CSV table of C-alpha atoms and ligand atoms in Angstrom, one decimal:
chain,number,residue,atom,x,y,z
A,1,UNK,CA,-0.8,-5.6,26.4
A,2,UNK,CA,1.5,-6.7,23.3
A,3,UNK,CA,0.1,-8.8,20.2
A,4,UNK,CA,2.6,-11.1,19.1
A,5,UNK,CA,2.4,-14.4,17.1
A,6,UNK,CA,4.2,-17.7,17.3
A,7,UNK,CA,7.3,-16.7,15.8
A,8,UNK,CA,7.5,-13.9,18.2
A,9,UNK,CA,7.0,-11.3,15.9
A,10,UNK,CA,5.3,-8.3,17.8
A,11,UNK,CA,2.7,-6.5,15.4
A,12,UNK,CA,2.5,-2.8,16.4
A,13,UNK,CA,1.3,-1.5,12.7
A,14,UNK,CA,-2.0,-2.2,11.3
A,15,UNK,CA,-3.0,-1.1,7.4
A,16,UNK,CA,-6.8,-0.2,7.0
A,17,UNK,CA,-8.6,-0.3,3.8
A,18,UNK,CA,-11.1,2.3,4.3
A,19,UNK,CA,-12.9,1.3,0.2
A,20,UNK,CA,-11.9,-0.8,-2.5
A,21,UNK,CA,-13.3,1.7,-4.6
A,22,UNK,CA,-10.6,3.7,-6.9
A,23,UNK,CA,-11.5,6.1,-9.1
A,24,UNK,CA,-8.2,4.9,-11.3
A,25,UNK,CA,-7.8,1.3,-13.1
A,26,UNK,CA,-3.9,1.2,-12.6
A,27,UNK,CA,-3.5,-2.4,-15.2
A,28,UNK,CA,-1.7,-4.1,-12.5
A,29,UNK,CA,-3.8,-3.2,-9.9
A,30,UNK,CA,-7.4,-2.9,-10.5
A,31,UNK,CA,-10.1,-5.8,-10.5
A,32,UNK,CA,-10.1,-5.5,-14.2
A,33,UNK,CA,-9.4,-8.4,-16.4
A,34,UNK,CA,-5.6,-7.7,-17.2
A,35,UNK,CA,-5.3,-10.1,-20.6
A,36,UNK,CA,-7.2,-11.1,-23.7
A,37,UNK,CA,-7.9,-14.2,-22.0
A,38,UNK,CA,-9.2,-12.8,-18.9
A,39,UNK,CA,-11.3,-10.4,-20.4
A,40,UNK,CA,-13.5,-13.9,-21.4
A,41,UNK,CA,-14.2,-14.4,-18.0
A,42,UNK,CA,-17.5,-13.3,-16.3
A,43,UNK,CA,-17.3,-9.8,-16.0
A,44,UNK,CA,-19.3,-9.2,-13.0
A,45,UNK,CA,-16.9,-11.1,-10.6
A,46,UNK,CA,-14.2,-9.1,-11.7
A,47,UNK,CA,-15.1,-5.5,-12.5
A,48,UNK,CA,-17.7,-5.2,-9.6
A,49,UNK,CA,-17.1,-3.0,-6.3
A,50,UNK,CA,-18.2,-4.6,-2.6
A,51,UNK,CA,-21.7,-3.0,-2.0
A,52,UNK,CA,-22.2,-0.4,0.8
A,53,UNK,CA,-23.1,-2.9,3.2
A,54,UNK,CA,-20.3,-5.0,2.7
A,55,UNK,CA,-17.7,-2.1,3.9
A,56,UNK,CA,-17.0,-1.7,7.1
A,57,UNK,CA,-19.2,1.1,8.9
A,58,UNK,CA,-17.0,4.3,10.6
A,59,UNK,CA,-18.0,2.9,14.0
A,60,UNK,CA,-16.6,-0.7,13.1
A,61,UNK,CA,-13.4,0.9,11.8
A,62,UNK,CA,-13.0,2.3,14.9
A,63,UNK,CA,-13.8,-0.4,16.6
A,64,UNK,CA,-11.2,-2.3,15.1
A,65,UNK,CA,-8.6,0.1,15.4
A,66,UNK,CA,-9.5,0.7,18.9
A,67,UNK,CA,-9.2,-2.7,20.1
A,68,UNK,CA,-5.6,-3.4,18.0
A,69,UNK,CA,-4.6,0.2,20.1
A,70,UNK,CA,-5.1,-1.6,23.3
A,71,UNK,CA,-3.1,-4.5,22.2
A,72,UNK,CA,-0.3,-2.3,21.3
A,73,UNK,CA,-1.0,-1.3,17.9
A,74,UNK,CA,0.7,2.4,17.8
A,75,UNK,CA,0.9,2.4,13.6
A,76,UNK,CA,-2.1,3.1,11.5
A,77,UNK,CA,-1.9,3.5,7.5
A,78,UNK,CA,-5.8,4.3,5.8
A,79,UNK,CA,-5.6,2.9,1.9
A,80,UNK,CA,-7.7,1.5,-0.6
A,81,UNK,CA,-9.1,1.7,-3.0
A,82,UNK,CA,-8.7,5.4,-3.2
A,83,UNK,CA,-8.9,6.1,0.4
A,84,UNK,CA,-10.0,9.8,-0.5
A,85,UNK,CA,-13.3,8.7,-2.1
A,86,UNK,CA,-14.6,7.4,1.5
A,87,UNK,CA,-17.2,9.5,2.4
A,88,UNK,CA,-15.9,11.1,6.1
A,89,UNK,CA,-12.4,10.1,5.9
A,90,UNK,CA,-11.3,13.2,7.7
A,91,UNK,CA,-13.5,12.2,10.4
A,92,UNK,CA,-12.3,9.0,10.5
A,93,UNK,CA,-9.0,10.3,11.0
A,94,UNK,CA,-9.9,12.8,13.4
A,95,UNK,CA,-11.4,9.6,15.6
A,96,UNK,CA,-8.2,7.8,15.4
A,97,UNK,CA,-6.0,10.6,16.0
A,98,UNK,CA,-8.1,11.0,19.7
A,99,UNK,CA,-6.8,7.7,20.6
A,100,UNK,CA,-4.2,8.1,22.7
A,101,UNK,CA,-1.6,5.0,21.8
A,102,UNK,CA,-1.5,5.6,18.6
A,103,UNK,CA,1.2,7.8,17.6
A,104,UNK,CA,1.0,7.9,13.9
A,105,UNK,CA,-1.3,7.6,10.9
A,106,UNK,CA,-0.6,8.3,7.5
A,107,UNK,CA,-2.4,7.5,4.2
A,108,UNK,CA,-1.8,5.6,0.9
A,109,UNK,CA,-3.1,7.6,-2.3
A,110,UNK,CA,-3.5,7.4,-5.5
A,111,UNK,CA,-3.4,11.7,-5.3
A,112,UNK,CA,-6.2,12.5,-7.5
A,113,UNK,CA,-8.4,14.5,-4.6
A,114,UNK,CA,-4.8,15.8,-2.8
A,115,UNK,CA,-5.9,19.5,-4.1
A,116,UNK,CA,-9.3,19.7,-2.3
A,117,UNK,CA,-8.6,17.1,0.8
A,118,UNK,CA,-4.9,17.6,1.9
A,119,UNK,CA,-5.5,20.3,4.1
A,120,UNK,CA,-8.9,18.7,5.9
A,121,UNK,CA,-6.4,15.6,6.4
A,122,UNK,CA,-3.7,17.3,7.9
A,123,UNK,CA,-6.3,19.1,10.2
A,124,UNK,CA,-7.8,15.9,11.1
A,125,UNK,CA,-4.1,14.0,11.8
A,126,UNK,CA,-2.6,13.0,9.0
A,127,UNK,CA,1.1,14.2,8.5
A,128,UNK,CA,2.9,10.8,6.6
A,129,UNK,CA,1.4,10.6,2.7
A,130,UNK,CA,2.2,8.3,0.4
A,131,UNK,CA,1.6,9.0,-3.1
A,132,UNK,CA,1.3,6.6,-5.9
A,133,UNK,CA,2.9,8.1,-9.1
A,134,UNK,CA,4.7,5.3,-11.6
A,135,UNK,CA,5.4,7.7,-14.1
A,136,UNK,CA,6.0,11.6,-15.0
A,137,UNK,CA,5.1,11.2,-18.5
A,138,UNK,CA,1.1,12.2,-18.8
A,139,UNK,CA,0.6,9.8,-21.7
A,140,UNK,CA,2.0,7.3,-20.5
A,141,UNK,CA,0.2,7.8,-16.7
A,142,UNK,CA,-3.3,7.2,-18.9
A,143,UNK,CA,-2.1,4.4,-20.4
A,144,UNK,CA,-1.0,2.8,-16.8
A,145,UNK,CA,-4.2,4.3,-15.2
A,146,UNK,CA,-6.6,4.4,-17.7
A,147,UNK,CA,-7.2,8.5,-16.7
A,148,UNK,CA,-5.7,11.7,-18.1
A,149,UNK,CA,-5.0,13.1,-14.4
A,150,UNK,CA,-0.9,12.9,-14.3
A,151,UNK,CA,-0.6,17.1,-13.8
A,152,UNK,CA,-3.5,17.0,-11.5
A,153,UNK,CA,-1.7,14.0,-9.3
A,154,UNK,CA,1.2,16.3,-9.8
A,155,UNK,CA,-0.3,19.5,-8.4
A,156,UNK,CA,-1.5,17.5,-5.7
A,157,UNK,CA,2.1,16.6,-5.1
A,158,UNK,CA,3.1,20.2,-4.9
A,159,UNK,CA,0.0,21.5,-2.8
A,160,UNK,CA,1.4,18.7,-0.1
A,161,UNK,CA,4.8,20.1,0.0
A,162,UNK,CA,4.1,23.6,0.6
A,163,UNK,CA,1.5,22.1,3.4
A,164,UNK,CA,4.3,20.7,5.2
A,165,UNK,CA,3.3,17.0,5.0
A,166,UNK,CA,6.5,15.2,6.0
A,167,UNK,CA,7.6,12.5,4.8
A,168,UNK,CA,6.0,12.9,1.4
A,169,UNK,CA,6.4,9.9,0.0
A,170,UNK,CA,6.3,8.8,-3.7
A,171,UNK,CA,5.7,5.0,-4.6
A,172,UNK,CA,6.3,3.7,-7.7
A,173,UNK,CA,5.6,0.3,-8.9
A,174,UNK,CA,8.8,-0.6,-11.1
A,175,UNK,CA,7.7,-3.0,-14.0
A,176,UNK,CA,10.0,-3.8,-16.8
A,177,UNK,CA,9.1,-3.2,-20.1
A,178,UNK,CA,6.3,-0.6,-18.6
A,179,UNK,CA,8.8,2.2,-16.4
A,180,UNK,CA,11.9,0.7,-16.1
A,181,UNK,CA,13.1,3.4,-18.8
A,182,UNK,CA,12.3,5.9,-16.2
A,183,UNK,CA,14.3,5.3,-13.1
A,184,UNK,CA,16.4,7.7,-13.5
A,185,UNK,CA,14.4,10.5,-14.4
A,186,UNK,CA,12.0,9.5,-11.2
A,187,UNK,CA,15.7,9.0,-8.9
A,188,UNK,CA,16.4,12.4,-9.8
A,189,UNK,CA,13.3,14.0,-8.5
A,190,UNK,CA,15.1,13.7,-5.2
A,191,UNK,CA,17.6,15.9,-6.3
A,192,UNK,CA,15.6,19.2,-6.9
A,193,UNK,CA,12.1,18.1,-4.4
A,194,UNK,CA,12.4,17.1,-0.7
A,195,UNK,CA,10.3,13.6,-1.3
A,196,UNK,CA,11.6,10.1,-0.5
A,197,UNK,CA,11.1,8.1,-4.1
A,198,UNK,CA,10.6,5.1,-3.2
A,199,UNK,CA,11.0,1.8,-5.9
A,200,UNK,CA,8.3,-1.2,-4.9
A,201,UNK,CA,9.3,-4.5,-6.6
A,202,UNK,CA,6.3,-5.4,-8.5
A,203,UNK,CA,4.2,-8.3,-6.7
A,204,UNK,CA,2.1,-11.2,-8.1
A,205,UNK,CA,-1.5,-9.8,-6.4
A,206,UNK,CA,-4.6,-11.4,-7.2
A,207,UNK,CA,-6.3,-14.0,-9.4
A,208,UNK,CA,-6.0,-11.5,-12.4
A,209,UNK,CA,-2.3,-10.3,-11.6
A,210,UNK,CA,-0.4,-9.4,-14.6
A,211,UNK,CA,2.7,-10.4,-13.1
A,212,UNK,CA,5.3,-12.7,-14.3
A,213,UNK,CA,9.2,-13.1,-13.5
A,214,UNK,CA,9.7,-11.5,-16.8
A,215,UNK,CA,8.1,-8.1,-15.3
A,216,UNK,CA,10.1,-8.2,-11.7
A,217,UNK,CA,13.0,-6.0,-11.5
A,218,UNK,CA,15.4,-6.1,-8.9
A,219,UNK,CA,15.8,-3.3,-6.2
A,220,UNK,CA,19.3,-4.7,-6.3
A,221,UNK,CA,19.1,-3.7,-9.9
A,222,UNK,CA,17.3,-0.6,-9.7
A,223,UNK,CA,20.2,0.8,-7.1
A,224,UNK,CA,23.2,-0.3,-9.7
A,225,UNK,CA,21.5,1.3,-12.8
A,226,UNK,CA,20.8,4.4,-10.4
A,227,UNK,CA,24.8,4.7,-9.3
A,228,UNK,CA,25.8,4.2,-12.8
A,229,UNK,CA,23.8,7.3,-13.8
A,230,UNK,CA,23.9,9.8,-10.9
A,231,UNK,CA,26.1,8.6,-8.5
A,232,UNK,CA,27.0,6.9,-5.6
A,233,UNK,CA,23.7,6.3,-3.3
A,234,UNK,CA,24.6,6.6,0.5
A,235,UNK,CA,22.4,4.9,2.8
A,236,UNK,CA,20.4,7.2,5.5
A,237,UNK,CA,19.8,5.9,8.7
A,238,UNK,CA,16.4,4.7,9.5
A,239,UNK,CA,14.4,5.1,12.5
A,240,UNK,CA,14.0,2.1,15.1
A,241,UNK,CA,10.1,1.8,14.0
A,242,UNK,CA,10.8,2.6,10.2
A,243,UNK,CA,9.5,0.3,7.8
A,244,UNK,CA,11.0,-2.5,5.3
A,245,UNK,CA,12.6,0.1,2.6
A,246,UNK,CA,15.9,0.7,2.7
A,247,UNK,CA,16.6,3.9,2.2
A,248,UNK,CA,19.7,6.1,0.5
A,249,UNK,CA,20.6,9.2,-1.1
A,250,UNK,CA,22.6,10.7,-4.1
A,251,UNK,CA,25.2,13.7,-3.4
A,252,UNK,CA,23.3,17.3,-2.6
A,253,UNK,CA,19.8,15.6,-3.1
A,254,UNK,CA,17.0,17.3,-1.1
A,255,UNK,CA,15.3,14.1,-0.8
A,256,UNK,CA,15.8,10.5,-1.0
A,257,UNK,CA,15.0,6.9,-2.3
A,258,UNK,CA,13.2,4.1,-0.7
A,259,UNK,CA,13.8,0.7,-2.2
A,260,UNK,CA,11.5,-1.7,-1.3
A,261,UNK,CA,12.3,-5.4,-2.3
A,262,UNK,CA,9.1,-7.8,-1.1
A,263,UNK,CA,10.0,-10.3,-3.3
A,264,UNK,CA,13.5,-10.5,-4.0
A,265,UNK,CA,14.8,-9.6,-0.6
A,266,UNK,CA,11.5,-10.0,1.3
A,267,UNK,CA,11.1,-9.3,5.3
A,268,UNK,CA,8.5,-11.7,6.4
A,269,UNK,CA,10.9,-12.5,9.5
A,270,UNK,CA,10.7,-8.8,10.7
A,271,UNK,CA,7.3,-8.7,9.7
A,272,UNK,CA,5.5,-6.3,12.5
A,273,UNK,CA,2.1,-5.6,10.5
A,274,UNK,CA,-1.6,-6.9,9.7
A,275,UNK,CA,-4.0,-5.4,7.5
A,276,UNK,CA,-7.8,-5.2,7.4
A,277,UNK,CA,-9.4,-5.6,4.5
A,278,UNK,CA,-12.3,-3.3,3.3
A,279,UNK,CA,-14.8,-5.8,3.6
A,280,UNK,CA,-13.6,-5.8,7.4
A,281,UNK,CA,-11.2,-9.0,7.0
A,282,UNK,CA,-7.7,-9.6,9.4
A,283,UNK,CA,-5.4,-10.3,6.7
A,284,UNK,CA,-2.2,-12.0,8.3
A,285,UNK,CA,-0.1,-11.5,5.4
A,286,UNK,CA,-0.2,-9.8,2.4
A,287,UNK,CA,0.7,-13.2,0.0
A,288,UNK,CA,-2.0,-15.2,2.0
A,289,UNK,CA,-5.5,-15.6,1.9
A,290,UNK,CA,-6.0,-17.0,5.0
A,291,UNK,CA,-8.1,-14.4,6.7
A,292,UNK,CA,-10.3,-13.6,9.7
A,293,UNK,CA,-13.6,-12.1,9.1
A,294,UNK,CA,-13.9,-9.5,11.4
A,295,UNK,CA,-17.2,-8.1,10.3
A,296,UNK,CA,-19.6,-10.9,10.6
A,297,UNK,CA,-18.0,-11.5,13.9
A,298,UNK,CA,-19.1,-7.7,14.8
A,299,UNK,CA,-22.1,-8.2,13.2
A,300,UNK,CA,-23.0,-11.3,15.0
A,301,UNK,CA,-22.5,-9.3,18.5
A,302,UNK,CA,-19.5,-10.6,19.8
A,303,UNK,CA,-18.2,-8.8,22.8
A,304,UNK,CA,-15.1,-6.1,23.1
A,305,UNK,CA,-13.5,-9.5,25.7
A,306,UNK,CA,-14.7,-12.0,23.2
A,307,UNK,CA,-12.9,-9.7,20.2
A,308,UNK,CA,-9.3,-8.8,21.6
A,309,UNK,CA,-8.9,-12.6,22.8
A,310,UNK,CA,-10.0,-13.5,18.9
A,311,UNK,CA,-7.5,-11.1,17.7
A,312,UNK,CA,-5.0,-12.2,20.2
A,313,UNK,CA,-5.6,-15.8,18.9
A,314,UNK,CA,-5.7,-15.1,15.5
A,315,UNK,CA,-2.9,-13.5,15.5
A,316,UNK,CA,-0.5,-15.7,16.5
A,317,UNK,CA,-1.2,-17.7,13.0
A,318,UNK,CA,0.5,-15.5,10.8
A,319,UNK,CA,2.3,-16.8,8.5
A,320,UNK,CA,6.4,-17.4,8.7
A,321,UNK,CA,6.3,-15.9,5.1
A,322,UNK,CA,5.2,-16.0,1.5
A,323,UNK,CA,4.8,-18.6,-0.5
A,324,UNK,CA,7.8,-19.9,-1.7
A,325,UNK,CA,6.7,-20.0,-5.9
A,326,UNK,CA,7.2,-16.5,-6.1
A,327,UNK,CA,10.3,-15.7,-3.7
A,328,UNK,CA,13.3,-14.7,-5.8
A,329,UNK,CA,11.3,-13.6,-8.5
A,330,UNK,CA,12.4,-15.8,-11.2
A,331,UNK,CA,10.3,-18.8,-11.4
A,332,UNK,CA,7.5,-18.4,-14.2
A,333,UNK,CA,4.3,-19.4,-14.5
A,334,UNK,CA,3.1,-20.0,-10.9
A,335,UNK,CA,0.1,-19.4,-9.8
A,336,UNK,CA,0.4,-16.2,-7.1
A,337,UNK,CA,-0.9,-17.8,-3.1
A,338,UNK,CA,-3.0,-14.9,-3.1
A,339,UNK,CA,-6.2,-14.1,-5.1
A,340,UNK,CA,-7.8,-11.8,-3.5
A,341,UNK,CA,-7.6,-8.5,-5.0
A,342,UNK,CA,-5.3,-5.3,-4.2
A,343,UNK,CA,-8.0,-2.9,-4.4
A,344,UNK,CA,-9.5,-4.3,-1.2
A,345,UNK,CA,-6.4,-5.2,0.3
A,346,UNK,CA,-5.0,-1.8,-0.1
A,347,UNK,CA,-1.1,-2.5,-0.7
B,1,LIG,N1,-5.3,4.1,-4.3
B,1,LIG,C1,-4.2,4.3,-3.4
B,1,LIG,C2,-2.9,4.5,-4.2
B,1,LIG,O1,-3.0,4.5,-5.4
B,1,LIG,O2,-1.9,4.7,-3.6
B,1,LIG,C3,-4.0,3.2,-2.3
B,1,LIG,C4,-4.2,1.8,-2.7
B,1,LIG,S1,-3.0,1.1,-3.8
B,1,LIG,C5,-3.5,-0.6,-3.8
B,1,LIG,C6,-1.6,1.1,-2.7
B,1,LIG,C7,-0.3,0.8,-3.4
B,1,LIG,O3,-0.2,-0.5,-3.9
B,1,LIG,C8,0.0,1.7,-4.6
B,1,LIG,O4,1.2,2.4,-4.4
B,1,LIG,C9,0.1,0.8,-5.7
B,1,LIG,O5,0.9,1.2,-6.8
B,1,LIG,C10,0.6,-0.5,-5.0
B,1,LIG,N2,0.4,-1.7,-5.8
B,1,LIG,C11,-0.8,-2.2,-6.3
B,1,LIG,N3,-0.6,-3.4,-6.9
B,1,LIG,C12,0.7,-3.7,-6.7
B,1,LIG,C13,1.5,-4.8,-7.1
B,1,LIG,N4,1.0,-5.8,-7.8
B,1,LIG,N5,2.8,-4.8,-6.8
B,1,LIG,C14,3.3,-3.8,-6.1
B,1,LIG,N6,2.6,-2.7,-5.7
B,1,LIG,C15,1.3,-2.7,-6.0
């Protein structure tokens, strides 16, 4: 069985936000107010996390995943939140890994619990990590995350590599005026560790987003101030099921850099992914709110028939792309399509 919408996109990859917990409050990310004028509003919408019984359960998880499997999902990626602070993740892991289909799950983290987890995860399945680090200064990590936990993140980092985890991946979250001063110190990580760097375009997420056009920089620009400083960037070819970064590498580098250009080159018409939310939502598209909810369905007793043939149908609604205010990157002062918040969509 395939799931595929009406544009004929076939969606083989689905992202699973396992918390929207996070035990960092990255400014651009978290449900914090992000401005002076933000900060007026009620607090308690945004600083509060979903109660327990509004996550999904392990079992429904599973479920889920399950039922995408059979529909020829084969791509699973567990985020947040901080994906390590769900209670059993390892299991979780383990469960998926037992389903035959799927050939490969990796994780999104923030890195913080990398020293005491990594090895349970790579037990349990895990062999792709992704590793959020926007910076190598430690000051200026707190000041991005609000913690004092860059050498930790960076031990992490290490611990990872000499457990073989390949790809490790590094995402950074370019924003001018914030990192943009280090994109070449980060671009020449490659050069002496075996990661993949890769450059995310920053993206207007969230009723509180602290985006604007002034922030977004260019992956077009990001790979010109690159060559200018360390060289030509050759591309590396890319696996038929690789994802939307483009991916090169300087002369002699052990690794290599991702660029990933959502909003000023986005890839909606390639598009082969869904996500579910933590509060067990079918998100079509990471710029839209329209969603599915998944768990009241479960929790209202619909059958494993009744389920695939929603998803099937549900599906096939996904959006041609994102919301034209925002492509390019340029325009200021509109209002991001999507308000729901990245903590519980999970990147
Ligand atoms: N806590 C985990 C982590 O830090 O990787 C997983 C969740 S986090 C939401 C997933 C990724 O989304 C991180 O790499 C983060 O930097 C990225 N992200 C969050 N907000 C973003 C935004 N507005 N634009 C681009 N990337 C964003």
């Amino acid at each position: 069985m395939t799931l595929s919408d009406d544009l004929g996109r076939n969606i083989t990859y689905l992202r699973v936000s396992v918390t929207d917990r996070c035990n960092l409050q990255c400014f651009y990310c978290s449900s914090h107010p992000q401005t002076p004028e933000q900060a007026t509003q009620d607090c308690a919408e945004t600083c509060r996390f979903l109660p327990q019984e509004e996550l999904l359960t392990d079992a429904e998880i599973l479920r889920v995943v399950e039922t995408f499997a059979k529909l020829g999902v084969q791509k699973i990626r567990l985020t947040g939140g901080e994906p390590l602070l769900r209670p059993n993740l390892s299991g979780i892991v383990q469960s998926i890994s037992q389903i035959p289909s799927i050939t490969d799950i990796s994780l999104t983290t923030n890195g913080i619990f990398l020293l005491e987890q990594a090895r349970g995860l790579k037990a349990a399945g895990i062999r792709r990590l992704n590793i959020s680090l926007d910076t190598l200064q430690p000051e200026r990590y707190r000041t991005i995350t609000g913690h004092d936990a860059f050498q930790r993140v960076w031990n992490g980092i290490l611990h990872c590599l000499e457990l073989s985890f390949s790809p490790v991946k590094l995402n950074v979250v370019m924003i001018k005026g914030v990192n943009d001063d280090e994109l070449i110190d980060l671009a020449a990580l490659t050069l002496k560790w075996p990661v993949q760097v890769r450059f995310i375009e920053f993206m207007p997420i969230g009723r509180y987003t602290s985006w604007n056009a002034s922030r977004h920089l260019s992956c077009e620009e990001m790979k010109h101030r690159i060559q200018q400083r360390l060289g030509p960037l050759t591309a590396v070819a890319q696996g038929r099921n690789a994802g939307p970064a483009e991916v090169y590498a300087l002369a002699n580098a052990l690794g290599n850099i991702g660029f990933i250009s959502p909003i000023s080159r986005h890839f909606c018409a390639t598009c082969n992914r869904v996500r579910l939310t933590a509060d067990g939502h079918i998100r079509l598209c990471l710029f839209s709110d329209n969603e599915l909810d998944l768990k009241a369905a479960m929790r209202n007793g619909i059958s494993d028939e009744e389920l695939t043939k929603l998803l099937q149908d549900t599906i096939r609604r996904k959006p041609a792309g994102l919301d034209k205010s925002i492509e390019g990157g340029t325009e200021t002062g509109k209002t991001p399509s999507c308000q729901r918040r990245m903590s519980t969509i999970g990147g």
